[in-house]
Amino acid sequence: MELVGRLLGLLALLLAGTALRAGNVLDRTRSERLNAFAYWVALPALIFVSTYDQSMVAVVTPALVGGHVFVLLSTAGLAWAFFRRRGERDRQSVAVVQSYHSNIGYLGFPLIAATFEAGVTAVAGVILGVVSLVQVPLTVGVFVSVNQADVPFRREVAKLAANPVLLSLVAGVVVSVSSVGVPPGIAGGLDALGSLALPTALLCVGASLDVGVPSFDAWGTGMVVVLKVVFMPALTWVVFRALAADAATVTASVVMLGTPTAVSTFVFAGELGGDTEFASLNVFASTVASIVTLFSLVALFG
């Protein structure tokens, strides 16, 4: 019952974000400020405090890295086989990208930190770094190649170097490996900030959802949702069971890659020639569907 209450609370926050946007309480300016707080402050703080006192050497393994790269590329390849002959290029690119690009930062990692033990959270932090380093360049590459977008590939990929999420992960790993102590006052303050990551992120995601689109491609959106929140976590479970991964790795991997399509894919679509209306609808549909699938995954592995 405690798990049910917790997940219902997460759903309430998500819907609250949507309602606050509809009531113009979270207008564009306030949404941007809230998003900036989550992205630059709360989430990096959560990642750092979840990794700096864990044994990261034992977490980072070739199997963990290779397994996630395999799942990402396999899902992207399957999505390309489904969508490459359907619709215009701008819609094809969006469908392929949104079938594998997971919301691991705003939803996956905070959800795991709020639900599972420290060991699982530490693994999730490494997964966050590995998957981000793969899926962002892959997404840019898909949009640029399919839409023939005139955008410097290096410029988009270079943004990763200034990503606060990855920087905080690197800082946590460095502190962990070097065994440098963090003063209790600083650790406590960061822990307090990190506790705000999940509720803030849920409000941001809820405020970003938009279903006010003129057309509805039921088959296209349905396939994106199935690939993202059903096929991808199922494939992840098969791969890491085959690799004989430990329970923490399997749990963190399945939940992280079982998250819905990242809201950032809508931004990429706007910048790199994708169909933004289709992208917005898919983010909404996968997020709604993931309420059921993530509940099932957390209940199963929890």
mmCIF file of C-alpha atoms in Angstrom:
data_model
loop_
_atom_site.group_PDB
_atom_site.id
_atom_site.type_symbol
_atom_site.label_atom_id
_atom_site.label_comp_id
_atom_site.label_asym_id
_atom_site.label_seq_id
_atom_site.Cartn_x
_atom_site.Cartn_y
_atom_site.Cartn_z
ATOM 1 C CA MET A 1 0.000 0.000 0.000
ATOM 2 C CA GLU A 2 2.923 2.340 0.675
ATOM 3 C CA LEU A 3 4.160 1.857 -2.903
ATOM 4 C CA VAL A 4 0.677 2.500 -4.303
ATOM 5 C CA GLY A 5 0.369 5.706 -2.302
ATOM 6 C CA ARG A 6 3.804 6.893 -3.408
ATOM 7 C CA LEU A 7 3.123 6.287 -7.098
ATOM 8 C CA LEU A 8 -0.302 7.898 -6.872
ATOM 9 C CA GLY A 9 1.442 10.914 -5.351
ATOM 10 C CA LEU A 10 3.779 11.054 -8.342
ATOM 11 C CA LEU A 11 0.803 10.908 -10.689
ATOM 12 C CA ALA A 12 -0.868 13.716 -8.733
ATOM 13 C CA LEU A 13 2.219 15.914 -9.162
ATOM 14 C CA LEU A 14 2.325 15.206 -12.887
ATOM 15 C CA LEU A 15 -1.339 16.117 -13.295
ATOM 16 C CA ALA A 16 -0.849 19.149 -11.055
ATOM 17 C CA GLY A 17 1.784 20.453 -13.458
ATOM 18 C CA THR A 18 -0.630 20.056 -16.374
ATOM 19 C CA ALA A 19 -3.433 21.770 -14.409
ATOM 20 C CA LEU A 20 -1.180 24.644 -13.339
ATOM 21 C CA ARG A 21 -0.202 25.213 -16.929
ATOM 22 C CA ALA A 22 -3.834 25.111 -18.083
ATOM 23 C CA GLY A 23 -4.684 27.686 -15.390
ATOM 24 C CA ASN A 24 -1.742 29.824 -16.516
ATOM 25 C CA VAL A 25 -0.171 29.579 -13.066
ATOM 26 C CA LEU A 26 2.846 27.888 -14.593
ATOM 27 C CA ASP A 27 3.140 30.193 -17.576
ATOM 28 C CA ARG A 28 6.122 30.092 -19.889
ATOM 29 C CA THR A 29 8.348 32.264 -17.700
ATOM 30 C CA ARG A 30 7.578 30.398 -14.453
ATOM 31 C CA SER A 31 7.933 27.021 -16.199
ATOM 32 C CA GLU A 32 11.352 28.001 -17.508
ATOM 33 C CA ARG A 33 12.479 29.073 -14.036
ATOM 34 C CA LEU A 34 11.197 25.873 -12.441
ATOM 35 C CA ASN A 35 12.829 23.832 -15.166
ATOM 36 C CA ALA A 36 16.123 25.686 -14.664
ATOM 37 C CA PHE A 37 16.022 24.948 -10.917
ATOM 38 C CA ALA A 38 15.423 21.239 -11.570
ATOM 39 C CA TYR A 39 18.081 21.020 -14.294
ATOM 40 C CA TRP A 40 20.850 23.122 -12.753
ATOM 41 C CA VAL A 41 20.307 22.649 -9.004
ATOM 42 C CA ALA A 42 18.026 19.874 -7.719
ATOM 43 C CA LEU A 43 18.891 17.055 -10.114
ATOM 44 C CA PRO A 44 22.701 17.590 -10.013
ATOM 45 C CA ALA A 45 22.543 17.705 -6.206
ATOM 46 C CA LEU A 46 20.590 14.433 -6.128
ATOM 47 C CA ILE A 47 23.051 12.733 -8.487
ATOM 48 C CA PHE A 48 26.080 13.858 -6.491
ATOM 49 C CA VAL A 49 24.786 12.763 -3.075
ATOM 50 C CA SER A 50 23.696 9.429 -4.570
ATOM 51 C CA THR A 51 27.129 8.598 -5.959
ATOM 52 C CA TYR A 52 29.909 10.249 -3.952
ATOM 53 C CA ASP A 53 29.821 7.757 -1.047
ATOM 54 C CA GLN A 54 29.253 4.619 -3.132
ATOM 55 C CA SER A 55 31.861 2.180 -4.478
ATOM 56 C CA MET A 56 31.662 3.263 -8.117
ATOM 57 C CA VAL A 57 34.570 1.064 -9.264
ATOM 58 C CA ALA A 58 32.422 -2.025 -8.747
ATOM 59 C CA VAL A 59 29.455 -0.428 -10.541
ATOM 60 C CA VAL A 60 31.087 0.597 -13.820
ATOM 61 C CA THR A 61 31.602 -2.627 -15.776
ATOM 62 C CA PRO A 62 31.946 -3.481 -19.488
ATOM 63 C CA ALA A 63 28.706 -5.465 -19.255
ATOM 64 C CA LEU A 64 26.787 -2.447 -17.913
ATOM 65 C CA VAL A 65 28.102 -0.135 -20.625
ATOM 66 C CA GLY A 66 27.847 -2.654 -23.450
ATOM 67 C CA GLY A 67 24.383 -3.828 -22.425
ATOM 68 C CA HIS A 68 22.899 -0.349 -22.511
ATOM 69 C CA VAL A 69 24.544 0.545 -25.806
ATOM 70 C CA PHE A 70 23.150 -2.681 -27.277
ATOM 71 C CA VAL A 71 19.606 -1.949 -26.046
ATOM 72 C CA LEU A 72 19.674 1.619 -27.365
ATOM 73 C CA LEU A 73 20.993 0.681 -30.801
ATOM 74 C CA SER A 74 18.700 -2.354 -31.101
ATOM 75 C CA THR A 75 15.594 -0.334 -30.255
ATOM 76 C CA ALA A 76 16.645 2.445 -32.640
ATOM 77 C CA GLY A 77 17.262 -0.106 -35.397
ATOM 78 C CA LEU A 78 13.897 -1.760 -34.892
ATOM 79 C CA ALA A 79 12.173 1.634 -34.892
ATOM 80 C CA TRP A 80 13.916 2.544 -38.145
ATOM 81 C CA ALA A 81 12.704 -0.714 -39.725
ATOM 82 C CA PHE A 82 9.129 0.130 -38.686
ATOM 83 C CA PHE A 83 9.048 3.792 -39.661
ATOM 84 C CA ARG A 84 11.453 4.289 -42.574
ATOM 85 C CA ARG A 85 8.761 3.790 -45.224
ATOM 86 C CA ARG A 86 5.936 5.540 -43.372
ATOM 87 C CA GLY A 87 5.125 9.241 -43.702
ATOM 88 C CA GLU A 88 7.338 12.203 -44.383
ATOM 89 C CA ARG A 89 10.962 12.438 -43.282
ATOM 90 C CA ASP A 90 10.200 14.878 -40.461
ATOM 91 C CA ARG A 91 7.750 12.397 -38.939
ATOM 92 C CA GLN A 92 9.978 9.376 -39.530
ATOM 93 C CA SER A 93 12.876 10.984 -37.661
ATOM 94 C CA VAL A 94 10.672 11.868 -34.686
ATOM 95 C CA ALA A 95 9.193 8.365 -34.499
ATOM 96 C CA VAL A 96 12.602 6.690 -34.534
ATOM 97 C CA VAL A 97 14.121 9.023 -31.926
ATOM 98 C CA GLN A 98 11.170 8.908 -29.553
ATOM 99 C CA SER A 99 11.137 5.110 -29.582
ATOM 100 C CA TYR A 100 14.434 4.934 -27.663
ATOM 101 C CA HIS A 101 15.225 8.381 -26.178
ATOM 102 C CA SER A 102 14.300 7.911 -22.514
ATOM 103 C CA ASN A 103 13.419 10.454 -19.831
ATOM 104 C CA ILE A 104 16.133 9.071 -17.558
ATOM 105 C CA GLY A 105 17.152 12.402 -16.037
ATOM 106 C CA TYR A 106 13.883 14.018 -15.034
ATOM 107 C CA LEU A 107 11.914 10.868 -14.260
ATOM 108 C CA GLY A 108 14.085 7.743 -14.205
ATOM 109 C CA PHE A 109 16.856 8.676 -11.812
ATOM 110 C CA PRO A 110 14.727 10.683 -9.325
ATOM 111 C CA LEU A 111 12.122 7.896 -9.292
ATOM 112 C CA ILE A 112 14.739 5.274 -8.470
ATOM 113 C CA ALA A 113 16.318 7.505 -5.805
ATOM 114 C CA ALA A 114 12.915 7.946 -4.161
ATOM 115 C CA THR A 115 11.942 4.286 -4.369
ATOM 116 C CA PHE A 116 14.954 1.990 -4.135
ATOM 117 C CA GLU A 117 17.980 1.585 -1.879
ATOM 118 C CA ALA A 118 21.277 3.433 -2.241
ATOM 119 C CA GLY A 119 22.978 0.627 -4.180
ATOM 120 C CA VAL A 120 20.355 0.686 -6.924
ATOM 121 C CA THR A 121 20.479 4.484 -7.046
ATOM 122 C CA ALA A 122 24.258 4.454 -7.491
ATOM 123 C CA VAL A 123 23.940 2.097 -10.456
ATOM 124 C CA ALA A 124 21.211 4.326 -11.890
ATOM 125 C CA GLY A 125 23.594 7.279 -11.704
ATOM 126 C CA VAL A 126 26.130 5.463 -13.877
ATOM 127 C CA ILE A 127 23.366 4.412 -16.280
ATOM 128 C CA LEU A 128 22.305 8.045 -16.525
ATOM 129 C CA GLY A 129 25.783 9.000 -17.679
ATOM 130 C CA VAL A 130 26.248 6.085 -20.083
ATOM 131 C CA VAL A 131 22.851 6.393 -21.732
ATOM 132 C CA SER A 132 23.061 10.191 -22.025
ATOM 133 C CA LEU A 133 26.439 9.959 -23.740
ATOM 134 C CA VAL A 134 24.958 7.537 -26.281
ATOM 135 C CA GLN A 135 21.377 8.659 -26.851
ATOM 136 C CA VAL A 136 22.030 12.383 -27.308
ATOM 137 C CA PRO A 137 24.589 12.017 -30.147
ATOM 138 C CA LEU A 138 22.457 9.233 -31.637
ATOM 139 C CA THR A 139 19.381 11.470 -31.587
ATOM 140 C CA VAL A 140 21.227 14.368 -33.203
ATOM 141 C CA GLY A 141 22.616 11.994 -35.814
ATOM 142 C CA VAL A 142 19.173 10.584 -36.674
ATOM 143 C CA PHE A 143 17.612 14.028 -37.081
ATOM 144 C CA VAL A 144 20.511 15.400 -39.120
ATOM 145 C CA SER A 145 20.729 12.377 -41.448
ATOM 146 C CA VAL A 146 17.002 11.764 -41.980
ATOM 147 C CA ASN A 147 15.923 15.416 -42.230
ATOM 148 C CA GLN A 148 19.181 16.519 -43.862
ATOM 149 C CA ALA A 149 19.213 19.352 -41.333
ATOM 150 C CA ASP A 150 21.864 21.996 -41.852
ATOM 151 C CA VAL A 151 23.057 21.964 -38.257
ATOM 152 C CA PRO A 152 26.650 21.419 -37.108
ATOM 153 C CA PHE A 153 26.702 17.997 -35.477
ATOM 154 C CA ARG A 154 29.632 18.984 -33.281
ATOM 155 C CA ARG A 155 27.732 21.946 -31.857
ATOM 156 C CA GLU A 156 24.898 19.806 -30.573
ATOM 157 C CA VAL A 157 27.146 17.092 -29.182
ATOM 158 C CA ALA A 158 29.452 19.667 -27.569
ATOM 159 C CA LYS A 159 26.562 20.778 -25.359
ATOM 160 C CA LEU A 160 27.081 17.548 -23.420
ATOM 161 C CA ALA A 161 30.325 18.960 -22.042
ATOM 162 C CA ALA A 162 28.354 21.624 -20.157
ATOM 163 C CA ASN A 163 25.548 19.307 -19.046
ATOM 164 C CA PRO A 164 25.162 19.788 -15.253
ATOM 165 C CA VAL A 165 23.766 16.283 -14.849
ATOM 166 C CA LEU A 166 26.870 14.688 -16.343
ATOM 167 C CA LEU A 167 29.200 17.102 -14.533
ATOM 168 C CA SER A 168 27.636 16.237 -11.172
ATOM 169 C CA LEU A 169 27.954 12.528 -11.982
ATOM 170 C CA VAL A 170 31.640 12.963 -12.823
ATOM 171 C CA ALA A 171 32.154 14.909 -9.582
ATOM 172 C CA GLY A 172 30.450 12.171 -7.561
ATOM 173 C CA VAL A 173 32.544 9.445 -9.179
ATOM 174 C CA VAL A 174 35.774 11.402 -8.641
ATOM 175 C CA VAL A 175 34.987 11.940 -4.952
ATOM 176 C CA SER A 176 34.037 8.282 -4.579
ATOM 177 C CA VAL A 177 37.208 6.978 -6.194
ATOM 178 C CA SER A 178 39.495 9.432 -4.406
ATOM 179 C CA SER A 179 37.801 8.833 -1.031
ATOM 180 C CA VAL A 180 37.700 12.584 -0.385
ATOM 181 C CA GLY A 181 35.330 13.395 2.444
ATOM 182 C CA VAL A 182 32.376 15.753 2.056
ATOM 183 C CA PRO A 183 31.588 17.886 5.138
ATOM 184 C CA PRO A 184 28.310 16.803 6.767
ATOM 185 C CA GLY A 185 26.830 20.292 6.446
ATOM 186 C CA ILE A 186 27.417 20.385 2.702
ATOM 187 C CA ALA A 187 26.208 16.818 2.234
ATOM 188 C CA GLY A 188 23.040 17.591 4.212
ATOM 189 C CA GLY A 189 22.326 20.712 2.192
ATOM 190 C CA LEU A 190 22.806 18.884 -1.106
ATOM 191 C CA ASP A 191 20.598 16.059 0.139
ATOM 192 C CA ALA A 192 17.830 18.561 0.928
ATOM 193 C CA LEU A 193 18.116 20.094 -2.537
ATOM 194 C CA GLY A 194 18.173 16.650 -4.129
ATOM 195 C CA SER A 195 14.930 15.687 -2.392
ATOM 196 C CA LEU A 196 13.222 18.387 -4.477
ATOM 197 C CA ALA A 197 14.354 16.862 -7.792
ATOM 198 C CA LEU A 198 11.487 14.420 -8.366
ATOM 199 C CA PRO A 199 8.537 16.684 -7.414
ATOM 200 C CA THR A 200 10.032 19.603 -9.350
ATOM 201 C CA ALA A 201 10.722 17.443 -12.394
ATOM 202 C CA LEU A 202 7.199 15.993 -12.352
ATOM 203 C CA LEU A 203 5.677 19.472 -12.266
ATOM 204 C CA CYS A 204 7.917 20.490 -15.185
ATOM 205 C CA VAL A 205 7.000 17.426 -17.234
ATOM 206 C CA GLY A 206 3.299 17.893 -16.490
ATOM 207 C CA ALA A 207 3.476 21.553 -17.498
ATOM 208 C CA SER A 208 5.196 20.623 -20.762
ATOM 209 C CA LEU A 209 2.602 18.092 -21.926
ATOM 210 C CA ASP A 210 0.534 19.288 -24.864
ATOM 211 C CA VAL A 211 -2.188 17.399 -26.719
ATOM 212 C CA GLY A 212 -3.576 20.354 -28.640
ATOM 213 C CA VAL A 213 -2.568 19.014 -32.050
ATOM 214 C CA PRO A 214 -4.716 19.055 -35.205
ATOM 215 C CA SER A 215 -3.936 15.521 -36.389
ATOM 216 C CA PHE A 216 -3.609 12.154 -34.718
ATOM 217 C CA ASP A 217 -1.559 9.302 -36.153
ATOM 218 C CA ALA A 218 -2.856 6.443 -34.049
ATOM 219 C CA TRP A 219 -0.584 3.807 -35.593
ATOM 220 C CA GLY A 220 2.540 5.940 -35.421
ATOM 221 C CA THR A 221 2.000 7.117 -31.857
ATOM 222 C CA GLY A 222 0.915 3.644 -30.756
ATOM 223 C CA MET A 223 4.083 2.060 -32.135
ATOM 224 C CA VAL A 224 6.286 4.690 -30.498
ATOM 225 C CA VAL A 225 4.618 4.062 -27.134
ATOM 226 C CA VAL A 226 4.886 0.269 -27.418
ATOM 227 C CA LEU A 227 8.545 0.403 -28.412
ATOM 228 C CA LYS A 228 9.410 2.909 -25.686
ATOM 229 C CA VAL A 229 7.599 1.707 -22.564
ATOM 230 C CA VAL A 230 7.002 -1.992 -23.365
ATOM 231 C CA PHE A 231 9.617 -3.342 -25.777
ATOM 232 C CA MET A 232 12.616 -1.379 -24.497
ATOM 233 C CA PRO A 233 12.361 -2.368 -20.797
ATOM 234 C CA ALA A 234 11.545 -5.962 -21.826
ATOM 235 C CA LEU A 235 14.647 -6.114 -24.035
ATOM 236 C CA THR A 236 16.686 -4.566 -21.212
ATOM 237 C CA TRP A 237 15.568 -7.292 -18.822
ATOM 238 C CA VAL A 238 16.461 -10.037 -21.332
ATOM 239 C CA VAL A 239 19.887 -8.540 -22.082
ATOM 240 C CA PHE A 240 20.977 -8.050 -18.475
ATOM 241 C CA ARG A 241 19.629 -11.400 -17.370
ATOM 242 C CA ALA A 242 21.658 -12.951 -20.189
ATOM 243 C CA LEU A 243 24.717 -11.032 -18.963
ATOM 244 C CA ALA A 244 24.119 -12.446 -15.454
ATOM 245 C CA ALA A 245 24.002 -8.926 -14.012
ATOM 246 C CA ASP A 246 23.341 -8.465 -10.321
ATOM 247 C CA ALA A 247 19.881 -7.542 -9.048
ATOM 248 C CA ALA A 248 20.700 -3.846 -8.564
ATOM 249 C CA THR A 249 21.892 -3.497 -12.156
ATOM 250 C CA VAL A 250 18.867 -5.300 -13.587
ATOM 251 C CA THR A 251 16.457 -3.231 -11.503
ATOM 252 C CA ALA A 252 18.062 0.131 -12.265
ATOM 253 C CA SER A 253 18.437 -0.670 -15.970
ATOM 254 C CA VAL A 254 14.865 -1.830 -16.529
ATOM 255 C CA VAL A 255 13.287 1.083 -14.661
ATOM 256 C CA MET A 256 15.569 3.710 -16.238
ATOM 257 C CA LEU A 257 14.947 2.490 -19.798
ATOM 258 C CA GLY A 258 11.270 1.913 -19.043
ATOM 259 C CA THR A 259 10.696 5.654 -18.653
ATOM 260 C CA PRO A 260 8.659 7.536 -21.275
ATOM 261 C CA THR A 261 10.012 9.560 -24.173
ATOM 262 C CA ALA A 262 12.072 12.511 -22.977
ATOM 263 C CA VAL A 263 10.554 15.978 -23.301
ATOM 264 C CA SER A 264 13.869 17.109 -24.794
ATOM 265 C CA THR A 265 13.047 15.184 -27.985
ATOM 266 C CA PHE A 266 10.388 17.817 -28.693
ATOM 267 C CA VAL A 267 13.100 20.485 -28.458
ATOM 268 C CA PHE A 268 15.426 18.497 -30.726
ATOM 269 C CA ALA A 269 12.596 18.090 -33.237
ATOM 270 C CA GLY A 270 12.045 21.855 -33.355
ATOM 271 C CA GLU A 271 15.756 22.571 -33.801
ATOM 272 C CA LEU A 272 16.564 19.795 -36.277
ATOM 273 C CA GLY A 273 13.619 19.680 -38.689
ATOM 274 C CA GLY A 274 11.308 17.164 -37.014
ATOM 275 C CA ASP A 275 7.502 17.157 -36.835
ATOM 276 C CA THR A 276 6.940 19.018 -33.538
ATOM 277 C CA GLU A 277 3.193 18.336 -33.362
ATOM 278 C CA PHE A 278 3.780 14.599 -33.687
ATOM 279 C CA ALA A 279 6.635 14.846 -31.160
ATOM 280 C CA SER A 280 4.443 16.640 -28.613
ATOM 281 C CA LEU A 281 1.699 14.034 -28.919
ATOM 282 C CA ASN A 282 4.139 11.161 -28.495
ATOM 283 C CA VAL A 283 5.659 12.685 -25.346
ATOM 284 C CA PHE A 284 2.189 13.016 -23.858
ATOM 285 C CA ALA A 285 1.052 9.517 -24.887
ATOM 286 C CA SER A 286 4.193 7.750 -23.679
ATOM 287 C CA THR A 287 4.131 9.647 -20.380
ATOM 288 C CA VAL A 288 0.507 8.677 -19.725
ATOM 289 C CA ALA A 289 1.173 5.051 -20.710
ATOM 290 C CA SER A 290 4.264 4.932 -18.506
ATOM 291 C CA ILE A 291 2.151 5.641 -15.436
ATOM 292 C CA VAL A 292 0.873 2.076 -15.760
ATOM 293 C CA THR A 293 4.100 0.466 -16.981
ATOM 294 C CA LEU A 294 6.388 2.155 -14.455
ATOM 295 C CA PHE A 295 3.982 1.246 -11.657
ATOM 296 C CA SER A 296 4.219 -2.383 -12.806
ATOM 297 C CA LEU A 297 8.036 -2.267 -13.068
ATOM 298 C CA VAL A 298 8.522 -0.645 -9.674
ATOM 299 C CA ALA A 299 6.073 -3.053 -8.044
ATOM 300 C CA LEU A 300 7.735 -6.052 -9.727
ATOM 301 C CA PHE A 301 11.332 -5.135 -8.939
ATOM 302 C CA GLY A 302 10.651 -3.360 -5.678
#
